[in-house]
GROMACS .gro file of C-alpha atoms in nm:
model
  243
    1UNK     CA    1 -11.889   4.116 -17.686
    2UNK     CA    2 -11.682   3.806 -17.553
    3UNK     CA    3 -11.965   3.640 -17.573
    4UNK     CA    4 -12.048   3.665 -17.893
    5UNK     CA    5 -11.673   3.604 -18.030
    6UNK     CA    6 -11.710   3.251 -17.804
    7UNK     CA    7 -12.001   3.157 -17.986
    8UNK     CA    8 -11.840   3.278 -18.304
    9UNK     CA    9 -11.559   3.052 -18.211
   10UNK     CA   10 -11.751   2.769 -18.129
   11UNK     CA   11 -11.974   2.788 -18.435
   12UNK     CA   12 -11.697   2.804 -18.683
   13UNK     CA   13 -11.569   2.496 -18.447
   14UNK     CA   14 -11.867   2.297 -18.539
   15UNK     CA   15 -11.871   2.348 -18.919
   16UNK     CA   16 -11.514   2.258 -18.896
   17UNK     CA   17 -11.583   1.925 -18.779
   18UNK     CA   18 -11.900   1.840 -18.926
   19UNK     CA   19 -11.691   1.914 -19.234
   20UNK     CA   20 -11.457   1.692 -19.154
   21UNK     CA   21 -11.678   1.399 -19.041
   22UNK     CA   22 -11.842   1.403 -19.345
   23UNK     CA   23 -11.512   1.395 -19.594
   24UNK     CA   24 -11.461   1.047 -19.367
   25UNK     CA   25 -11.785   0.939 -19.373
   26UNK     CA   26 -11.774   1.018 -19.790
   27UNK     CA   27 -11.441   0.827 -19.824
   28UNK     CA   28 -11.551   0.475 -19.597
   29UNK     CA   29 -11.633   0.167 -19.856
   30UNK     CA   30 -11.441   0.066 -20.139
   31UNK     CA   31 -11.300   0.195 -20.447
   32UNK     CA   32 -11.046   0.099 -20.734
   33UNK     CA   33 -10.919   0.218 -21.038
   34UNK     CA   34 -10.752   0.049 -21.374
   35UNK     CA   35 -10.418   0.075 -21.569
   36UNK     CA   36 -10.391  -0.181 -21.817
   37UNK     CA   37 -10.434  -0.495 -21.732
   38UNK     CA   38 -10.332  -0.392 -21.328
   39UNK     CA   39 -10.629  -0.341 -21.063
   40UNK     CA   40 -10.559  -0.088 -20.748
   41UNK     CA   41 -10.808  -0.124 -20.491
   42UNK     CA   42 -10.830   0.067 -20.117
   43UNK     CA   43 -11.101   0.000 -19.907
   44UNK     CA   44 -11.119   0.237 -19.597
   45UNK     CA   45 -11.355   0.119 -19.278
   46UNK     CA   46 -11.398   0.145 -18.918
   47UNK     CA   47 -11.101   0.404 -18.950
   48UNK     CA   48 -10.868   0.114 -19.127
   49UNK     CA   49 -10.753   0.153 -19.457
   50UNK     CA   50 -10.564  -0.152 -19.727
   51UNK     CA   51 -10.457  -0.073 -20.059
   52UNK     CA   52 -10.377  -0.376 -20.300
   53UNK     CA   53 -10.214  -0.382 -20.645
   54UNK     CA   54 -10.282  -0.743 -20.848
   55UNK     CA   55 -10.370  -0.813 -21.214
   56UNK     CA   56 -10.624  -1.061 -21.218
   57UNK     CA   57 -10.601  -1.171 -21.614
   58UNK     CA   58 -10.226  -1.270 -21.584
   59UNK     CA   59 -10.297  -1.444 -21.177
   60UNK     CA   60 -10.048  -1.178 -21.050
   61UNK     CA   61  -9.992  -1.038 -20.709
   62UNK     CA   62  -9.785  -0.717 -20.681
   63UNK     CA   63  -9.847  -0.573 -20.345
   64UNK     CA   64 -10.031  -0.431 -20.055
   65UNK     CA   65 -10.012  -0.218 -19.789
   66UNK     CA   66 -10.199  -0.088 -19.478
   67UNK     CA   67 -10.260   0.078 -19.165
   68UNK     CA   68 -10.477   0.344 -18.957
   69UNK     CA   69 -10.588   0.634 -19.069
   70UNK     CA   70 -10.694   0.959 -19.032
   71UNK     CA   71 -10.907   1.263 -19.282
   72UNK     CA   72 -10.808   1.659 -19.187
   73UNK     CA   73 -10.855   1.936 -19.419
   74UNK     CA   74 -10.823   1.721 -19.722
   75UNK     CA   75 -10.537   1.560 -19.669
   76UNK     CA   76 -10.522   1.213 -19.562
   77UNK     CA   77 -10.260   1.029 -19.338
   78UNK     CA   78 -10.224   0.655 -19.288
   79UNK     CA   79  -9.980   0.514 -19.022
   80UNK     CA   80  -9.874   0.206 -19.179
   81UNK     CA   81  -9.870  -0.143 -19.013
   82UNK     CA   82  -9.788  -0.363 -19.313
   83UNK     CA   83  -9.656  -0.334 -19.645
   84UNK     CA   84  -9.513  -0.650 -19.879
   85UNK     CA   85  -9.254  -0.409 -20.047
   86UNK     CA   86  -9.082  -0.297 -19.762
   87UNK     CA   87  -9.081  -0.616 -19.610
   88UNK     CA   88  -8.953  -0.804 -19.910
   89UNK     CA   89  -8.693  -0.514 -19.931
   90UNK     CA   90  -8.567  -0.555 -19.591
   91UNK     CA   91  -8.637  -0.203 -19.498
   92UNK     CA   92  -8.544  -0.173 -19.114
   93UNK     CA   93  -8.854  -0.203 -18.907
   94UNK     CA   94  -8.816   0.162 -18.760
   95UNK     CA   95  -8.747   0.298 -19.104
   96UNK     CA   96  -9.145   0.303 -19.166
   97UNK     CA   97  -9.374   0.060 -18.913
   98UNK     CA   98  -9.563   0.331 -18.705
   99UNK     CA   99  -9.436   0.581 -18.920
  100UNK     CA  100  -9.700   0.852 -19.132
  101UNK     CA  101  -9.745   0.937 -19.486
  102UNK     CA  102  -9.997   1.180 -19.610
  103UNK     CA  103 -10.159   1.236 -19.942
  104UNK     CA  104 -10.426   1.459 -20.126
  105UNK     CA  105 -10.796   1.357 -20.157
  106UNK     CA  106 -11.092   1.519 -20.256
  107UNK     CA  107 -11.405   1.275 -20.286
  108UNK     CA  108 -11.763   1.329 -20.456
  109UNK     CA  109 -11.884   1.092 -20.688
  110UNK     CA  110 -11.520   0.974 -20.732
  111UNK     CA  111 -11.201   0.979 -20.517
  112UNK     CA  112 -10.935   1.213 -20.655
  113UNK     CA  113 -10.642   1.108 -20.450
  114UNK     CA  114 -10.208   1.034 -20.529
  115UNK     CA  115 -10.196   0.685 -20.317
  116UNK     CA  116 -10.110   0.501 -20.625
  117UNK     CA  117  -9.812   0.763 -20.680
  118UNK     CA  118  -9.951   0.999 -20.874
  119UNK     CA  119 -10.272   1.180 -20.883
  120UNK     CA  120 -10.592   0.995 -21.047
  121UNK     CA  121 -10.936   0.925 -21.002
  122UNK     CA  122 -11.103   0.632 -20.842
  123UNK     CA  123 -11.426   0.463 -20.860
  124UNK     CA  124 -11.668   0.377 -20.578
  125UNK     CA  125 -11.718  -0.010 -20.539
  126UNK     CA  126 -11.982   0.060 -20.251
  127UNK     CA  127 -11.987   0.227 -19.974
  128UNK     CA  128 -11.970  -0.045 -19.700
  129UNK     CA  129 -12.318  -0.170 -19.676
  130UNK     CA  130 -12.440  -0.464 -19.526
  131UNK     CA  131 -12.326  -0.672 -19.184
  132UNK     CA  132 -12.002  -0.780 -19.270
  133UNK     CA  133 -11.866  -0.458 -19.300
  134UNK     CA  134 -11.561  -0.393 -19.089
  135UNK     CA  135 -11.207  -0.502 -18.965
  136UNK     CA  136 -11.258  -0.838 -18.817
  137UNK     CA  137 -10.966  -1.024 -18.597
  138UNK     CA  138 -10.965  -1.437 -18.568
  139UNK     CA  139 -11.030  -1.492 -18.157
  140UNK     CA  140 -11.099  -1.848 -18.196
  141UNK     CA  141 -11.036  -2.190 -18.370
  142UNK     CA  142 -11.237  -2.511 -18.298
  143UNK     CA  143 -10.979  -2.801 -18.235
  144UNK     CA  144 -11.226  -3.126 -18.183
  145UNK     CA  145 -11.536  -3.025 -17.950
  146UNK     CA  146 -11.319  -2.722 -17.824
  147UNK     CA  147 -11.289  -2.369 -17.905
  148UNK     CA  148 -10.933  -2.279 -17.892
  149UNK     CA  149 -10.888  -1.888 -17.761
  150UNK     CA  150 -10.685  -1.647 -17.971
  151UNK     CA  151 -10.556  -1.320 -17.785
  152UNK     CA  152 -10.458  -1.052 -17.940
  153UNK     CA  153 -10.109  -1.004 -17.997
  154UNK     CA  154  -9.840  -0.806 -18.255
  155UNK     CA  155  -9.917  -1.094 -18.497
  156UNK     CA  156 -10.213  -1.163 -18.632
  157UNK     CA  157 -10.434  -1.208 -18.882
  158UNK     CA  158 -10.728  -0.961 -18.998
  159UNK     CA  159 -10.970  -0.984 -19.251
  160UNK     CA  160 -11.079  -0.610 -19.378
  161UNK     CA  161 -11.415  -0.614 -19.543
  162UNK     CA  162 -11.627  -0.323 -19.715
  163UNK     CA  163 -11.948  -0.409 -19.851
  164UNK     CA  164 -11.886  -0.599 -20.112
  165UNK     CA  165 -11.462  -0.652 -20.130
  166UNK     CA  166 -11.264  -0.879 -19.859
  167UNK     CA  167 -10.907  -0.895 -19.777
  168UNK     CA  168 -10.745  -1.147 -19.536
  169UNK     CA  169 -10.381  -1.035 -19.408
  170UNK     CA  170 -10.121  -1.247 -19.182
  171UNK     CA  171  -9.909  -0.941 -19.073
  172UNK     CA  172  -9.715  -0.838 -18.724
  173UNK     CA  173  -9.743  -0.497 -18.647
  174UNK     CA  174  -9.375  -0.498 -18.461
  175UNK     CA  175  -9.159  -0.654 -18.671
  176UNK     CA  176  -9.309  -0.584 -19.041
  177UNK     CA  177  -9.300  -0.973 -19.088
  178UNK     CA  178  -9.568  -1.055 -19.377
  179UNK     CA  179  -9.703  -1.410 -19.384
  180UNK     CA  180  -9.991  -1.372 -19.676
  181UNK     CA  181 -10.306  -1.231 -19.796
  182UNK     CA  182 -10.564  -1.314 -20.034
  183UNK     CA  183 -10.870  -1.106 -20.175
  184UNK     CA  184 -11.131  -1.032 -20.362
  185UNK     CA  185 -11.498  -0.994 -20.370
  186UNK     CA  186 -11.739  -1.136 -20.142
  187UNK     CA  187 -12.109  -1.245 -20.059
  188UNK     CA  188 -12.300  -1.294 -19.768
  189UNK     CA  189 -12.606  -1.413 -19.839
  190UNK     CA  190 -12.830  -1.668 -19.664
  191UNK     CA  191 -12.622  -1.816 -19.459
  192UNK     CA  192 -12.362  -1.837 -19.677
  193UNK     CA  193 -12.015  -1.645 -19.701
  194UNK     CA  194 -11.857  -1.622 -20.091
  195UNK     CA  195 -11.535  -1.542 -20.133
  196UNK     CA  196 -11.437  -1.495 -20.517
  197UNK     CA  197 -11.046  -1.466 -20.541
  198UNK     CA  198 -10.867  -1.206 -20.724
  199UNK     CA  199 -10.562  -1.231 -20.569
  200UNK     CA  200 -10.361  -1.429 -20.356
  201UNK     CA  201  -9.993  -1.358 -20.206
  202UNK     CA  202  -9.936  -1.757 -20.137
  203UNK     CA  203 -10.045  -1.943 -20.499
  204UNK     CA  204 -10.159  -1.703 -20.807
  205UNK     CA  205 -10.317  -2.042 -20.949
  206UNK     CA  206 -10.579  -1.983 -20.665
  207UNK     CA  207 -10.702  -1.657 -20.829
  208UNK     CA  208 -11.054  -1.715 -20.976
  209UNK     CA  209 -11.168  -1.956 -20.765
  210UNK     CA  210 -11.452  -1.895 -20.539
  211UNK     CA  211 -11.520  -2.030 -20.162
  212UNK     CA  212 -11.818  -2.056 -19.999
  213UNK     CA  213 -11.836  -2.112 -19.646
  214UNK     CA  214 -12.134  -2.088 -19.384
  215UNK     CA  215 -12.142  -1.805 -19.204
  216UNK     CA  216 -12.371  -1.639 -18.884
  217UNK     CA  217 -12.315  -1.341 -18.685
  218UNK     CA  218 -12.392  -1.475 -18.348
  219UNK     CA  219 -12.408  -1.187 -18.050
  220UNK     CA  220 -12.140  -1.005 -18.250
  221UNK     CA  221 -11.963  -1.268 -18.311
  222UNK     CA  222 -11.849  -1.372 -18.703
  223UNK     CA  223 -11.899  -1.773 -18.693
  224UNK     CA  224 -11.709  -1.903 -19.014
  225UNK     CA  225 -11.727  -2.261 -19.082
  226UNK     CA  226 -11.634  -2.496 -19.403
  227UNK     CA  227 -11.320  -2.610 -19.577
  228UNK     CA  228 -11.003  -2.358 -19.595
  229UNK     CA  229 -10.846  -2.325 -19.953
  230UNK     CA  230 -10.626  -2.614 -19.918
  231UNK     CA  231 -10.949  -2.817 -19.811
  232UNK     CA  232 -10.906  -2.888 -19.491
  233UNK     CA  233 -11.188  -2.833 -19.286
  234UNK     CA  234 -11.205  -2.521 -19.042
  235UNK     CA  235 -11.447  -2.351 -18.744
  236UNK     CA  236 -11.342  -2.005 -18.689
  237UNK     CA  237 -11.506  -1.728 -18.450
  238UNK     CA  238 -11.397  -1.371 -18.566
  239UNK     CA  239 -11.424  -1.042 -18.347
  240UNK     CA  240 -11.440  -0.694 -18.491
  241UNK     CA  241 -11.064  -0.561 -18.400
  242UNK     CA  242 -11.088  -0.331 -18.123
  243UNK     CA  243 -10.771  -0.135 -17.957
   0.00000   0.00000   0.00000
């Protein structure tokens, strides 16, 4: 009899978590949805997730935000690391770095979810296909024949790709201090990395512009080479974040 209630137990177990792998692995990639002339996006991988609100016919940045986060019985939380509203409030830094907030989902062919504030439905983008996939830290700069090391520390700067959307952030994960972020969509293709701007925190006259840089994944290893947005000409080695 015991055993049978163990097994049982451990069955029901199972299901339970096969459930919820699959509600995460349902939700990773990128979706967005539309009000007007104002574009939401979230893009959710390697257990990451950035929401972004811009309006790319008027060149307008409103905001972003992002963090960690997790999928349990339909409900997902995010522990937030950055977010341009709180920051350009002055919200204390205990008030909500490292703190939680959970909302509804359900996901099938859409995402039903209330991120935005109140309870709509979201389109897929993709679903985080291809290479580039992933949440990708700078380690390393090229300075003349040298490459300059980058450790990581509370500051830094991340670049959050699905399979076909990018978003860089300057953030510090203490202090709530913002520096920038840009995004869009992307291609990699060839050799070569596209970046097509839809928004960008630092210059809205930037927005529909498109940079192409070359790019190899070398033994993990994201080599990024070209000329920055401000033309100046840059060798970067990204790492996928791990911590």
């Amino acid at each position: 009899m015991k055993k049978s209630v163990l097994l049982s137990l451990l069955f029901t177990c199972a299901v339970f978590l096969r459930g919820e792998a699959h509600q995460s692995q349902a939700l990773a990639g990128a979706w967005h949805f539309q009000q007007g002339d104002v574009r939401q996006t979230a893009v959710f991988v390697d257990g990451y997730l950035s929401h972004s609100v811009f309006d790319v016919k008027n060149k307008k940045f409103i905001s972003t935000r992002g963090g960690t986060y997790a999928v349990e019985n339909g409900r997902l939380t995010i522990t937030w690391q950055y977010d341009t509203e709180k920051a350009a409030d002055e919200q204390p830094n205990d008030a909500w770095i490292g703190t939680t907030s959970t909302f509804d989902i359900s996901v099938g062919n859409k995402l039903t979810t209330n991120l935005s504030g109140s309870r709509v439905s979201w389109e897929r983008s993709d679903a985080n296909e291809g290479p580039m996939a992933g949440v990708w830290r700078i380690t390393g700069r090229k300075q003349g024949e040298d490459i300059s090391q980058m450790p990581l520390h509370d500051r830094r700067t991340l670049k959050i790709l699905s399979g076909q959307r990018f978003q860089w952030v300057a953030i510090n994960i203490k202090t709530g201090e913002f520096s920038g972020t840009g995004g869009g969509s992307y291609t990699f293709e060839n050799g070569k990395y596209t970046e097509n701007i839809e928004f960008f925190s630092r210059d809205n006259e930037r927005v529909g512009a498109s940079l192409t840089f070359d790019g190899e994944i070398r033994n993990g290893a994201w080599h990024h080479s070209g000329l920055s947005s401000t033309g100046n000409p840059i060798y970067e080695i990204w790492n996928k974040l791990e911590e």
